[in-house]
Amino acid sequence: MEEMEEELKCPVCGSFYREPIILPCSHNLCQACARNILVQTPESESPQSRRASGSGVSDYDYLDLDKMSLYSEADSGYGSYGGFASAPTTPCQKSPNGVRVFPPAMPPPPTHLSPALAPVPRNSCITCPQCHRSLILDDRGLRGFPKNRVLEGVIDRYQQSKAAALKCQLCEKAPKEATVMCEQCDVFYCDPCRLRCHPPRGPLAKHRLVPPAQGRVSRRLSPRKVSTCTDHELENHSMYCVQCKMPVCYQCLEEGKHSSHEVKALGAMWKLHKSQLSQALNGLSDRAKEAKEFLVQLRTMVQQIQENSVEFEACLVAQCDALIDALNRRKAQLLARVNKEHEHKLKVVRDQISHCTVKLRQTTGLMEYCLEVIKENDPSGFLQISDALIRRVHLTEDQWGKGTLTPRMTTDFDLSLDNSPLLQSIHQLDFVQVKASSPVPATPILQLEECCTHNNSATLSWKQPPLSTVAADGYILELDDGSGGQFREVYVGKETMCTVDGLHFNSTYNARVKAFNKTGVSPYSKTLVLQTSEAAGAHETKPMKDTDSEEQTLPFPVPSERLPLRRMSPFSSTLNLQPSFPGRSYFDFRSSPHQLSLHSSLQSLNAPVDIKKLLAVAWFAFDPGSAHSDIIFSNDNLTVTCSSYDDRVVLGKTGFSKGVHYWELTIDRYDNHPDPAFGVARIDVMKDMMLGKDDKAWAMYVDNNRSWFMHNNSHTNRTEGGITKGATIGVLLDLNRKTLTFFVNNEQQGPIAFENMEGLFFPAVSLNRNVQVTLHTGLPVPDFYSSRASIA
């Protein structure tokens, strides 16, 4: 709540508001401070003269709000009172909050009356110190402004939450500890200020002074003042004028001031505006959360820049040492360049951290203030400030959305030392941009001794040339259709071994691989010829040959420690490289001309088509890179549990956009009846809450007795039947029919859980420390679903 303190302080005196009033521009001022900044206007500009001439149309002359030129000229220190022909311009000062304050033309006469009751100079004008809007007061003076009871209540609660000793409210520099409180003045005094400002004589002699602690209690227990009409002080607000956007009393309505306006019940409008403010806060809360995550990212960038700088300096020194005699003079210059780049990156990121921290603190303070305002039970007081708060919340949210949460600097050092020139060119050495001139990777080499076929599967392995100095970010494996057709991608990733399943028996395939990095793609490797077995179940090793080498027999089987990390069928899916999410496999199931040979061969059997033969199966594991930090992995990332009592989310490495997919999860441990959730999610699903709480996940959560389906925190289809240790959860994602179905122990759990499933989905699980599950993939769909799909 400390960040909210700026919202509770007067822009003039810099202290907490005391008897705050609401100006027409929706800003607040202490009543005493408002009196202190009054200035007198020319007689011709007074409300009386304007009404006498027929130009005045309202009790308050706001100087025509739509035309108020309300900002000081180029922040020159002089306020301009827009709307007057000869408006007074008074040198402005700085308040403790740094806001420009327009002092009165002459000091106010001494008076013992409260600011509201004290007489106001004739033809007075007040200028808001925050937005510089000016208006001329009518005969009511400051009494014509509504009092902000909601703000007073928030300040009272805030001050009560402070455990520190009560301080004197009149000390100018370092406030001393208060010794007394005047119940009539409602002010805490230290001894010197009490003797100076509250002498025990005259009218002040009758005031009752109490200890500070007792004064705090009495202030807390004093009944909240009821907001009354500014025009009729004995009447409470009972209705709300929609056009004027202000609470009104019955007497105002009887006098006909709002006869042509739409008037609604005060309670109904109170609830409506509270709802609008709450909805606006939801969006701002999301922005604040993104800002906090963004700050974490920026701080991580500082560390990464430091690490990258150290690494880069080490490489630079190593290269310079190889040419020790010729490079000594140049080495210092190059290091200076690196250090300059290092400092520049750090400065940019730290400046952005500082800017974002200040903006986040302001946003958090506004949020906390709004939440405290929502707690108020004074409808009229709330409605007096709700419109302004809603506008501020939307404006603050828009400020976060204009590229604020984008780093201005990368962590990489886009520099590389070119040490190839001859010694006589040593003095011309300079940095070159990595992304602009670094070479592409070398052509990969297929390792024939580790490539083989078995039945209708083929395993391929490759590596970078031994003397290659350019790193590869990944590899692309391509295969033709077994009939001499076009090549198509079957794997994209960082691994150097891949098994391709689902090939035709007794067919010859051509395979090739290429490497890529940020600069570009290498040339293709030599083409490798793959021969599959003649019939299912054959275990003989088939020869493979390089198109540029003699035919040779390859060893089989592949050693278990070199089992490939990716499997797929080239005729039912394509793995597409997605640079936005490196290291993740995406299955995009789509038709292509290369599928015709498979479909034709199946149909030529003159037998009913088995859907299982048409569905691709995918092998995948859980993804540690995107999982919550509390998730614990084991069993080659196939088994997960959690270190927290709260639910945490983990995704699979493979995303699906088309086709039919089925996987299962077995419950290895189930203690204290938790309710884990299983299903699918988008890549940006929230990882620190139960799956299905947000709109990025579709899940079934289940305990020991029953289950529910959940999406966007909406719970549906309660179904009897729970889980225990050893239970099996099945998840069937049919993107052809756009449905998601769940199974418990091989029986369908409830109806079809979700329909109209479109887009890219990742297998997902949420669990806490009381649950451990193991993932099983590459499974066929359940028999009854295959039969139903065949009939359909």
Tab-separated table of C-alpha atoms in Angstrom, residues 215-495:
chain	number	residue	atom	x	y	z
A	215	GLY	CA	-7.187	10.794	19.114
A	216	ARG	CA	-6.488	8.046	16.588
A	217	VAL	CA	-9.103	5.812	18.242
A	218	SER	CA	-11.697	8.577	18.385
A	219	ARG	CA	-11.010	9.445	14.745
A	220	ARG	CA	-11.438	5.810	13.791
A	221	LEU	CA	-14.669	5.439	15.770
A	222	SER	CA	-16.194	8.718	14.628
A	223	PRO	CA	-19.130	8.127	12.289
A	224	ARG	CA	-18.505	8.712	8.613
A	225	LYS	CA	-20.049	11.922	7.404
A	226	VAL	CA	-22.875	11.475	4.957
A	227	SER	CA	-22.369	13.177	1.627
A	228	THR	CA	-24.916	15.959	1.164
A	229	CYS	CA	-25.985	18.030	-1.802
A	230	THR	CA	-23.775	21.020	-2.522
A	231	ASP	CA	-26.820	23.170	-3.342
A	232	HIS	CA	-28.991	21.930	-0.472
A	233	GLU	CA	-26.779	21.124	2.474
A	234	LEU	CA	-29.595	19.551	4.499
A	235	GLU	CA	-30.466	17.056	1.755
A	236	ASN	CA	-28.695	13.757	1.149
A	237	HIS	CA	-27.988	12.535	-2.368
A	238	SER	CA	-30.644	10.101	-3.528
A	239	MET	CA	-30.495	10.025	-7.359
A	240	TYR	CA	-27.862	10.259	-10.101
A	241	CYS	CA	-28.070	12.515	-13.178
A	242	VAL	CA	-26.613	10.688	-16.162
A	243	GLN	CA	-26.084	13.830	-18.277
A	244	CYS	CA	-24.416	15.851	-15.514
A	245	LYS	CA	-22.618	12.762	-14.159
A	246	MET	CA	-23.246	13.760	-10.568
A	247	PRO	CA	-25.426	12.714	-7.612
A	248	VAL	CA	-28.448	14.923	-6.924
A	249	CYS	CA	-31.060	15.216	-4.182
A	250	TYR	CA	-34.865	15.262	-4.414
A	251	GLN	CA	-34.963	19.029	-3.945
A	252	CYS	CA	-32.734	19.491	-7.014
A	253	LEU	CA	-35.238	17.433	-9.011
A	254	GLU	CA	-38.208	19.374	-7.635
A	255	GLU	CA	-36.582	22.669	-8.609
A	256	GLY	CA	-36.332	21.412	-12.187
A	257	LYS	CA	-32.595	21.722	-12.618
A	258	HIS	CA	-32.482	18.252	-14.174
A	259	SER	CA	-35.971	18.082	-15.615
A	260	SER	CA	-34.840	17.146	-19.132
A	261	HIS	CA	-32.029	14.864	-17.948
A	262	GLU	CA	-32.027	11.110	-17.469
A	263	VAL	CA	-32.028	10.377	-13.750
A	264	LYS	CA	-31.389	6.949	-12.258
A	265	ALA	CA	-31.362	5.417	-8.807
A	266	LEU	CA	-28.196	6.136	-6.836
A	267	GLY	CA	-27.689	2.521	-5.750
A	268	ALA	CA	-28.022	1.127	-9.276
A	269	MET	CA	-25.515	3.594	-10.737
A	270	TRP	CA	-23.188	2.928	-7.787
A	271	LYS	CA	-23.129	-0.780	-8.595
A	272	LEU	CA	-22.780	-0.111	-12.340
A	273	HIS	CA	-19.783	2.192	-11.931
A	274	LYS	CA	-18.173	-0.180	-9.449
A	275	SER	CA	-18.523	-2.950	-12.015
A	276	GLN	CA	-17.024	-0.750	-14.750
A	277	LEU	CA	-14.076	0.191	-12.545
A	278	SER	CA	-13.511	-3.452	-11.605
A	279	GLN	CA	-13.513	-4.485	-15.274
A	280	ALA	CA	-11.088	-1.715	-16.142
A	281	LEU	CA	-8.827	-2.832	-13.288
A	282	ASN	CA	-8.719	-6.372	-14.670
A	283	GLY	CA	-7.041	-5.165	-17.839
A	284	LEU	CA	-4.652	-2.937	-15.927
A	285	SER	CA	-3.819	-5.803	-13.566
A	286	ASP	CA	-2.785	-7.924	-16.558
A	287	ARG	CA	-0.542	-5.109	-17.763
A	288	ALA	CA	1.028	-4.794	-14.337
A	289	LYS	CA	1.689	-8.522	-14.235
A	290	GLU	CA	3.281	-8.365	-17.688
A	291	ALA	CA	5.376	-5.434	-16.512
A	292	LYS	CA	6.649	-7.418	-13.516
A	293	GLU	CA	7.577	-10.314	-15.788
A	294	PHE	CA	9.175	-7.849	-18.180
A	295	LEU	CA	11.309	-6.429	-15.363
A	296	VAL	CA	12.476	-9.935	-14.523
A	297	GLN	CA	13.379	-10.395	-18.184
A	298	LEU	CA	15.328	-7.126	-18.236
A	299	ARG	CA	17.235	-8.046	-15.089
A	300	THR	CA	18.058	-11.399	-16.645
A	301	MET	CA	19.307	-9.570	-19.708
A	302	VAL	CA	21.756	-7.639	-17.518
A	303	GLN	CA	23.213	-10.933	-16.311
A	304	GLN	CA	23.286	-12.364	-19.830
A	305	ILE	CA	25.031	-9.268	-21.153
A	306	GLN	CA	27.601	-9.606	-18.393
A	307	GLU	CA	28.170	-13.278	-19.212
A	308	ASN	CA	28.267	-12.676	-22.969
A	309	SER	CA	30.696	-9.835	-22.438
A	310	VAL	CA	33.061	-12.046	-20.443
A	311	GLU	CA	32.829	-14.809	-23.031
A	312	PHE	CA	33.396	-12.422	-25.907
A	313	GLU	CA	36.385	-10.820	-24.229
A	314	ALA	CA	37.905	-14.238	-23.638
A	315	CYS	CA	37.546	-15.169	-27.322
A	316	LEU	CA	39.002	-11.869	-28.367
A	317	VAL	CA	42.027	-12.243	-26.109
A	318	ALA	CA	42.598	-15.814	-27.366
A	319	GLN	CA	42.610	-14.670	-30.992
A	320	CYS	CA	44.918	-11.759	-30.256
A	321	ASP	CA	47.395	-13.973	-28.396
A	322	ALA	CA	47.862	-16.099	-31.530
A	323	LEU	CA	49.305	-13.024	-33.237
A	324	ILE	CA	51.040	-11.729	-30.112
A	325	ASP	CA	53.658	-9.463	-31.659
A	326	ALA	CA	51.541	-7.900	-34.381
A	327	LEU	CA	48.272	-7.584	-32.444
A	328	ASN	CA	49.377	-6.086	-29.113
A	329	ARG	CA	48.742	-2.492	-30.177
A	330	ARG	CA	45.437	-3.348	-31.829
A	331	LYS	CA	44.235	-5.563	-28.972
A	332	ALA	CA	43.669	-2.667	-26.590
A	333	GLN	CA	41.594	-0.835	-29.184
A	334	LEU	CA	39.424	-3.877	-29.878
A	335	LEU	CA	38.865	-4.496	-26.170
A	336	ALA	CA	37.824	-0.885	-25.799
A	337	ARG	CA	35.267	-1.408	-28.550
A	338	VAL	CA	33.853	-4.436	-26.772
A	339	ASN	CA	33.721	-2.632	-23.444
A	340	LYS	CA	32.018	0.312	-25.069
A	341	GLU	CA	29.407	-1.973	-26.592
A	342	HIS	CA	29.050	-3.698	-23.217
A	343	GLU	CA	28.489	-0.419	-21.383
A	344	HIS	CA	26.103	0.811	-24.045
A	345	LYS	CA	23.941	-2.298	-23.782
A	346	LEU	CA	23.938	-2.157	-19.981
A	347	LYS	CA	23.045	1.527	-20.010
A	348	VAL	CA	20.131	1.021	-22.401
A	349	VAL	CA	18.750	-1.933	-20.433
A	350	ARG	CA	19.246	-0.271	-17.039
A	351	ASP	CA	17.593	2.910	-18.269
A	352	GLN	CA	14.655	0.850	-19.465
A	353	ILE	CA	14.522	-0.975	-16.107
A	354	SER	CA	14.442	2.336	-14.277
A	355	HIS	CA	11.752	3.751	-16.553
A	356	CYS	CA	9.622	0.634	-16.332
A	357	THR	CA	10.043	0.417	-12.531
A	358	VAL	CA	8.768	3.960	-12.066
A	359	LYS	CA	5.827	3.364	-14.371
A	360	LEU	CA	5.011	0.060	-12.660
A	361	ARG	CA	5.123	1.706	-9.240
A	362	GLN	CA	2.697	4.374	-10.455
A	363	THR	CA	0.440	1.724	-11.980
A	364	THR	CA	0.490	-0.378	-8.818
A	365	GLY	CA	-0.291	2.674	-6.708
A	366	LEU	CA	-3.257	3.525	-8.917
A	367	MET	CA	-4.483	-0.065	-8.743
A	368	GLU	CA	-4.283	-0.189	-4.965
A	369	TYR	CA	-6.032	3.168	-4.675
A	370	CYS	CA	-8.820	2.009	-7.001
A	371	LEU	CA	-9.234	-1.217	-5.038
A	372	GLU	CA	-9.554	0.785	-1.826
A	373	VAL	CA	-12.082	3.081	-3.502
A	374	ILE	CA	-14.139	0.062	-4.551
A	375	LYS	CA	-14.345	-0.977	-0.898
A	376	GLU	CA	-16.160	2.260	-0.031
A	377	ASN	CA	-19.846	2.020	0.782
A	378	ASP	CA	-20.705	5.642	0.002
A	379	PRO	CA	-22.433	5.522	-3.418
A	380	SER	CA	-22.512	9.253	-4.043
A	381	GLY	CA	-18.943	9.737	-2.967
A	382	PHE	CA	-17.856	6.847	-5.164
A	383	LEU	CA	-19.766	8.142	-8.190
A	384	GLN	CA	-18.131	11.533	-7.827
A	385	ILE	CA	-14.752	10.045	-8.675
A	386	SER	CA	-15.532	6.827	-10.536
A	387	ASP	CA	-15.570	8.341	-14.044
A	388	ALA	CA	-12.197	9.965	-13.536
A	389	LEU	CA	-10.708	6.770	-12.111
A	390	ILE	CA	-12.046	4.673	-14.991
A	391	ARG	CA	-10.486	7.096	-17.466
A	392	ARG	CA	-7.176	7.012	-15.606
A	393	VAL	CA	-7.167	3.222	-15.524
A	394	HIS	CA	-7.840	2.994	-19.287
A	395	LEU	CA	-5.226	5.658	-20.019
A	396	THR	CA	-2.623	3.870	-17.894
A	397	GLU	CA	-3.434	0.566	-19.583
A	398	ASP	CA	-3.028	2.172	-23.027
A	399	GLN	CA	0.362	3.548	-21.992
A	400	TRP	CA	1.578	0.002	-21.246
A	401	GLY	CA	0.432	-1.200	-24.641
A	402	LYS	CA	2.499	1.077	-26.889
A	403	GLY	CA	5.615	-1.088	-27.170
A	404	THR	CA	6.577	-0.391	-23.569
A	405	LEU	CA	7.187	-4.059	-22.814
A	406	THR	CA	9.657	-4.641	-25.641
A	407	PRO	CA	13.394	-4.712	-24.859
A	408	ARG	CA	15.303	-1.904	-26.511
A	409	MET	CA	18.519	-3.903	-26.615
A	410	THR	CA	19.473	-7.490	-27.380
A	411	THR	CA	21.771	-9.557	-25.183
A	412	ASP	CA	23.933	-10.733	-28.071
A	413	PHE	CA	27.164	-9.044	-29.050
A	414	ASP	CA	26.852	-8.812	-32.807
A	415	LEU	CA	30.601	-8.706	-33.261
A	416	SER	CA	33.108	-11.224	-34.573
A	417	LEU	CA	36.827	-10.964	-35.088
A	418	ASP	CA	38.044	-11.860	-38.579
A	419	ASN	CA	41.576	-13.258	-38.087
A	420	SER	CA	42.093	-14.535	-41.622
A	421	PRO	CA	44.031	-11.615	-43.165
A	422	LEU	CA	47.788	-11.825	-43.483
A	423	LEU	CA	50.144	-10.334	-40.874
A	424	GLN	CA	50.819	-7.286	-43.021
A	425	SER	CA	47.059	-6.448	-42.788
A	426	ILE	CA	47.024	-6.683	-38.996
A	427	HIS	CA	46.524	-2.928	-38.492
A	428	GLN	CA	43.351	-3.038	-40.616
A	429	LEU	CA	41.594	-5.570	-38.412
A	430	ASP	CA	38.137	-4.493	-37.224
A	431	PHE	CA	34.931	-6.048	-36.020
A	432	VAL	CA	32.373	-7.358	-38.469
A	433	GLN	CA	28.701	-7.800	-37.724
A	434	VAL	CA	27.871	-11.422	-36.950
A	435	LYS	CA	24.337	-11.290	-38.333
A	436	ALA	CA	25.406	-9.473	-41.475
A	437	SER	CA	28.540	-11.292	-42.563
A	438	SER	CA	28.966	-14.537	-40.600
A	439	PRO	CA	29.098	-17.603	-42.886
A	440	VAL	CA	26.479	-20.310	-43.163
A	441	PRO	CA	27.207	-23.703	-41.567
A	442	ALA	CA	29.237	-26.329	-43.361
A	443	THR	CA	27.480	-29.150	-45.194
A	444	PRO	CA	26.569	-31.980	-42.770
A	445	ILE	CA	28.061	-35.457	-43.288
A	446	LEU	CA	25.765	-38.522	-43.170
A	447	GLN	CA	27.336	-41.215	-40.960
A	448	LEU	CA	26.749	-44.353	-43.026
A	449	GLU	CA	27.995	-46.689	-40.290
A	450	GLU	CA	25.115	-45.578	-38.034
A	451	CYS	CA	22.337	-45.477	-40.644
A	452	CYS	CA	20.117	-48.516	-41.204
A	453	THR	CA	16.589	-49.718	-42.021
A	454	HIS	CA	14.327	-52.173	-40.206
A	455	ASN	CA	10.976	-53.285	-41.609
A	456	ASN	CA	9.360	-50.042	-42.766
A	457	SER	CA	11.472	-47.734	-40.574
A	458	ALA	CA	14.764	-46.008	-41.307
A	459	THR	CA	17.287	-44.497	-38.915
A	460	LEU	CA	19.620	-41.761	-40.128
A	461	SER	CA	22.538	-40.091	-38.377
A	462	TRP	CA	24.716	-37.150	-39.396
A	463	LYS	CA	27.350	-34.775	-38.031
A	464	GLN	CA	29.154	-31.543	-38.788
A	465	PRO	CA	32.546	-31.749	-40.539
A	466	PRO	CA	35.395	-32.111	-37.998
A	467	LEU	CA	37.138	-28.866	-38.996
A	468	SER	CA	34.006	-26.737	-39.197
A	469	THR	CA	34.230	-23.510	-37.161
A	470	VAL	CA	30.692	-22.244	-37.819
A	471	ALA	CA	28.048	-23.503	-35.418
A	472	ALA	CA	24.719	-24.797	-36.698
A	473	ASP	CA	21.477	-23.855	-34.953
A	474	GLY	CA	19.717	-26.964	-36.295
A	475	TYR	CA	19.235	-29.417	-39.127
A	476	ILE	CA	16.572	-30.168	-41.724
A	477	LEU	CA	16.111	-33.794	-42.843
A	478	GLU	CA	14.294	-34.361	-46.129
A	479	LEU	CA	12.907	-37.552	-47.697
A	480	ASP	CA	11.229	-38.243	-51.008
A	481	ASP	CA	8.012	-40.281	-51.358
A	482	GLY	CA	9.693	-43.574	-52.303
A	483	SER	CA	8.746	-43.166	-55.959
A	484	GLY	CA	11.312	-40.618	-57.048
A	485	GLY	CA	9.043	-37.663	-56.293
A	486	GLN	CA	9.812	-34.362	-54.642
A	487	PHE	CA	11.626	-34.110	-51.309
A	488	ARG	CA	9.763	-32.958	-48.221
A	489	GLU	CA	10.865	-32.045	-44.712
A	490	VAL	CA	10.423	-34.806	-42.115
A	491	TYR	CA	12.454	-33.361	-39.230
A	492	VAL	CA	13.662	-29.935	-38.101
A	493	GLY	CA	15.656	-29.575	-34.881
A	494	LYS	CA	19.020	-29.695	-33.117
A	495	GLU	CA	19.380	-33.479	-32.852
